[in-house]
Amino acid sequence: MAEGVVAEGVMACAGGAILTGWALYLGCGPFWVGLLGALPFLAQLMQLPGAWLTSRFGARRVALLTVLFSRQAFLPLVALPFLPLPIEVKRGVLFTVAVAHHGLGILCNNAWVTWMGDLVPTRVRGRYFGRRTAISTLAGALATFTTGTFLDGARASEYTGPALAALAFTACVLGALSTALMALKHDPVRHRVASPFQAARVLQPLRDGAARRLLAYGMTWNAALGLAGPFFSLYLLQDLKLGFTLVALQGSAASIARMLSAPLWGKLIDRLGARWVLRACVSGLVLSPVLWVLAGPDRWWPIALEALLGGVLLSGHGLANFALSLGVSPARERPFYHAAFAMTGGAAFALASAAGGMLMRLFPPSHLLLGYACTALQLTFLVSALARGFAALLSRQLIEPAIRPQPSGAIASRGPRPMRHPRRADRTEALPEPAALAPAVSPLPPPPAP
């Protein structure tokens, strides 16, 4: 948990918003700013090399080395504003730093997820990550507010360059501290045998019935998010004319809702199972784009309601999705399963974002729908709601291997009751593999979260 708090400080000092600030400071045009924003999704291609490194050298070792270099990649930015270099060279340095940070971060992500799957016992996984998410969300919100205020003050005083350099230096210091805290965690898998790379291991998630269903769900869900998510801030500023302060307030309200609800969702996941929580959350999240459409320049309450409702449901969805992906993945093949979930989900989000931009060009600027005037953005949001509804249907077919179906006679004798988790062993290696349960139940898992 302490490592997660410090990691949020690193992202607040050098995350996507700050890197965009660097791009604007160096005079980058919209194309390069957009490319910088697309790097986290393009970096998902590193999941497969990350899976190989994790299986070859061990999750803990790979996670520590990659997180160290990923969070020290910002060191060149500390001196960048003060060097007498051509502006084109400085832009090249910025994009090299961003590529190194995101690429190494994905390698670390694969190893870290595998490591946590071994380290955190299944029976407390929901509660632990629920608390960790709540604390990290609070730390991230406070750190982001602090860095934003600091940078705004520096811009007003025309010290943007030194302020950005100071944030880069702080990110490196916090990155070193977070690596030291991560090193305190042990590797519960002793005598790990390095296994050679085999193409069959890469394709294993496609042969696993439970994994295939989760892959299909993850691609659909991320595509639904990509259709509308990147344009929500534009909608608030351009169509609703809320202003930056109210946009920040909307984001803060959603973060508070996520923080407060995460521990409760964690307990429900441990009690009822990740599949049931995910199904309930994705069904409610279908309403989010509809609430966006109902809002107007003089009607803000749907946005406020969506911030609270969406924050709560996204918190439960993220935790359940993560727990379900760990439960579906066999311990030995977990790096390759996570690579498959992350790569397909990231690709679906990126392609859907491009498709959303095309849809807004195809739709008329204003259109009457059931007597209600809709803009091109609002029509795109409605398409996203339909895609979310399809994802909700797919979620009903997901399988959670840790839950065993009871004999029909036993269920009938007690009447219809929700299925409970059995007492499970602490070690994830003791769980049955998804393939073993595929014949017993209808044979599908989560995307990355980024």
Short mmCIF file of C-alpha atoms in Angstrom, two decimals, residues 268-427:
data_model
loop_
_atom_site.label_atom_id
_atom_site.label_comp_id
_atom_site.label_asym_id
_atom_site.label_seq_id
_atom_site.Cartn_x
_atom_site.Cartn_y
_atom_site.Cartn_z
CA LEU A 268 -18.29 -8.17 -1.92
CA ILE A 269 -15.82 -9.74 -4.36
CA ASP A 270 -14.45 -11.99 -1.63
CA ARG A 271 -17.97 -12.90 -0.50
CA LEU A 272 -19.95 -13.24 -3.74
CA GLY A 273 -17.27 -13.61 -6.39
CA ALA A 274 -15.76 -11.25 -8.95
CA ARG A 275 -18.10 -12.35 -11.74
CA TRP A 276 -21.27 -11.25 -9.94
CA VAL A 277 -19.79 -7.87 -9.00
CA LEU A 278 -18.58 -7.26 -12.57
CA ARG A 279 -21.98 -8.13 -14.03
CA ALA A 280 -23.78 -5.73 -11.67
CA CYS A 281 -21.32 -2.88 -12.31
CA VAL A 282 -21.24 -3.14 -16.11
CA SER A 283 -25.05 -3.23 -16.20
CA GLY A 284 -25.19 0.05 -14.27
CA LEU A 285 -22.42 1.66 -16.34
CA VAL A 286 -24.60 1.38 -19.45
CA LEU A 287 -26.43 4.44 -18.08
CA SER A 288 -23.35 6.69 -17.90
CA PRO A 289 -23.35 7.87 -21.57
CA VAL A 290 -27.13 8.32 -21.37
CA LEU A 291 -26.70 10.70 -18.43
CA TRP A 292 -24.10 12.62 -20.43
CA VAL A 293 -26.61 13.05 -23.25
CA LEU A 294 -29.32 14.27 -20.85
CA ALA A 295 -27.07 17.08 -19.58
CA GLY A 296 -27.17 20.59 -21.00
CA PRO A 297 -25.57 24.02 -20.50
CA ASP A 298 -28.24 24.84 -17.92
CA ARG A 299 -28.77 21.27 -16.70
CA TRP A 300 -25.71 19.94 -14.86
CA TRP A 301 -27.33 17.50 -12.44
CA PRO A 302 -26.95 14.49 -14.81
CA ILE A 303 -23.18 15.09 -14.88
CA ALA A 304 -23.06 15.30 -11.08
CA LEU A 305 -25.13 12.13 -10.77
CA GLU A 306 -22.92 10.33 -13.28
CA ALA A 307 -19.76 11.37 -11.43
CA LEU A 308 -21.02 9.67 -8.26
CA LEU A 309 -22.69 6.68 -9.91
CA GLY A 310 -19.92 6.15 -12.44
CA GLY A 311 -17.20 6.52 -9.81
CA VAL A 312 -18.77 3.86 -7.59
CA LEU A 313 -19.46 1.41 -10.42
CA LEU A 314 -16.10 1.90 -12.16
CA SER A 315 -14.39 1.16 -8.86
CA GLY A 316 -16.20 -2.16 -8.50
CA HIS A 317 -15.76 -3.00 -12.18
CA GLY A 318 -12.00 -2.40 -12.09
CA LEU A 319 -11.48 -4.51 -8.97
CA ALA A 320 -13.71 -7.34 -10.20
CA ASN A 321 -12.10 -7.32 -13.63
CA PHE A 322 -8.63 -7.55 -12.09
CA ALA A 323 -9.63 -10.32 -9.67
CA LEU A 324 -11.37 -12.28 -12.41
CA SER A 325 -8.34 -12.09 -14.72
CA LEU A 326 -6.11 -13.45 -11.93
CA GLY A 327 -8.59 -16.21 -11.14
CA VAL A 328 -8.88 -17.29 -14.76
CA SER A 329 -5.10 -17.39 -15.30
CA PRO A 330 -3.19 -20.54 -14.28
CA ALA A 331 -0.25 -19.53 -12.06
CA ARG A 332 2.44 -20.80 -14.43
CA GLU A 333 0.92 -19.17 -17.52
CA ARG A 334 -0.24 -15.94 -15.85
CA PRO A 335 2.26 -13.65 -17.70
CA PHE A 336 0.93 -14.78 -21.09
CA TYR A 337 -2.70 -14.56 -20.01
CA HIS A 338 -2.22 -11.02 -18.74
CA ALA A 339 -0.39 -10.10 -21.95
CA ALA A 340 -3.33 -11.34 -24.00
CA PHE A 341 -5.88 -9.42 -21.91
CA ALA A 342 -3.85 -6.18 -21.94
CA MET A 343 -2.91 -6.21 -25.62
CA THR A 344 -6.40 -6.97 -26.91
CA GLY A 345 -8.03 -4.48 -24.56
CA GLY A 346 -5.56 -1.71 -25.42
CA ALA A 347 -5.89 -2.33 -29.15
CA ALA A 348 -9.70 -2.29 -28.92
CA PHE A 349 -9.65 1.01 -27.01
CA ALA A 350 -7.26 2.67 -29.49
CA LEU A 351 -9.19 1.52 -32.56
CA ALA A 352 -12.51 2.54 -31.02
CA SER A 353 -11.14 5.99 -30.21
CA ALA A 354 -10.27 6.47 -33.88
CA ALA A 355 -13.71 5.15 -34.84
CA GLY A 356 -15.35 7.60 -32.42
CA GLY A 357 -13.59 10.49 -34.11
CA MET A 358 -14.82 9.26 -37.50
CA LEU A 359 -18.38 8.89 -36.20
CA MET A 360 -18.41 12.50 -35.05
CA ARG A 361 -17.43 13.56 -38.55
CA LEU A 362 -20.13 11.41 -40.14
CA PHE A 363 -22.92 12.52 -37.80
CA PRO A 364 -24.55 15.89 -38.53
CA PRO A 365 -23.59 18.72 -36.12
CA SER A 366 -27.17 18.73 -34.83
CA HIS A 367 -29.85 16.06 -35.21
CA LEU A 368 -33.35 15.50 -33.87
CA LEU A 369 -33.70 12.14 -32.08
CA LEU A 370 -37.18 11.39 -30.68
CA GLY A 371 -37.83 15.13 -30.67
CA TYR A 372 -34.65 15.85 -28.73
CA ALA A 373 -31.83 17.88 -30.33
CA CYS A 374 -28.57 15.89 -30.21
CA THR A 375 -25.08 16.99 -31.21
CA ALA A 376 -22.58 14.72 -32.96
CA LEU A 377 -20.87 14.09 -29.61
CA GLN A 378 -24.15 13.04 -27.98
CA LEU A 379 -24.94 10.64 -30.82
CA THR A 380 -21.50 9.08 -30.37
CA PHE A 381 -22.22 8.69 -26.65
CA LEU A 382 -25.44 6.82 -27.48
CA VAL A 383 -23.50 4.43 -29.72
CA SER A 384 -21.14 3.88 -26.78
CA ALA A 385 -24.12 3.08 -24.55
CA LEU A 386 -25.28 0.42 -27.02
CA ALA A 387 -21.77 -1.09 -27.06
CA ARG A 388 -21.75 -1.12 -23.24
CA GLY A 389 -25.09 -2.94 -23.32
CA PHE A 390 -23.59 -5.60 -25.57
CA ALA A 391 -20.65 -5.94 -23.16
CA ALA A 392 -23.16 -6.40 -20.31
CA LEU A 393 -24.72 -9.29 -22.23
CA LEU A 394 -21.30 -10.88 -22.73
CA SER A 395 -20.54 -10.54 -19.01
CA ARG A 396 -23.34 -13.01 -18.26
CA GLN A 397 -21.29 -15.75 -19.91
CA LEU A 398 -18.11 -15.20 -17.91
CA ILE A 399 -16.72 -18.06 -15.85
CA GLU A 400 -15.01 -17.73 -12.48
CA PRO A 401 -13.04 -20.96 -11.96
CA ALA A 402 -12.87 -20.54 -8.19
CA ILE A 403 -16.68 -20.96 -7.99
CA ARG A 404 -17.84 -24.54 -8.39
CA PRO A 405 -21.44 -25.19 -9.51
CA GLN A 406 -23.42 -27.12 -6.89
CA PRO A 407 -25.47 -30.23 -7.73
CA SER A 408 -28.95 -29.38 -8.88
CA GLY A 409 -30.52 -31.41 -6.08
CA ALA A 410 -28.70 -29.43 -3.42
CA ILE A 411 -29.82 -26.16 -4.93
CA ALA A 412 -33.43 -27.32 -5.23
CA SER A 413 -33.57 -28.50 -1.64
CA ARG A 414 -32.66 -25.06 -0.32
CA GLY A 415 -34.50 -22.97 -2.87
CA PRO A 416 -32.91 -20.44 -5.22
CA ARG A 417 -30.01 -18.72 -3.48
CA PRO A 418 -26.98 -16.83 -4.77
CA MET A 419 -23.90 -18.98 -5.24
CA ARG A 420 -21.25 -18.43 -2.57
CA HIS A 421 -17.53 -18.78 -2.62
CA PRO A 422 -16.30 -22.03 -1.07
CA ARG A 423 -13.46 -21.98 1.39
CA ARG A 424 -10.41 -21.76 -0.77
CA ALA A 425 -6.74 -22.34 -0.18
CA ASP A 426 -4.51 -19.32 0.21
CA ARG A 427 -2.23 -20.32 -2.64
#
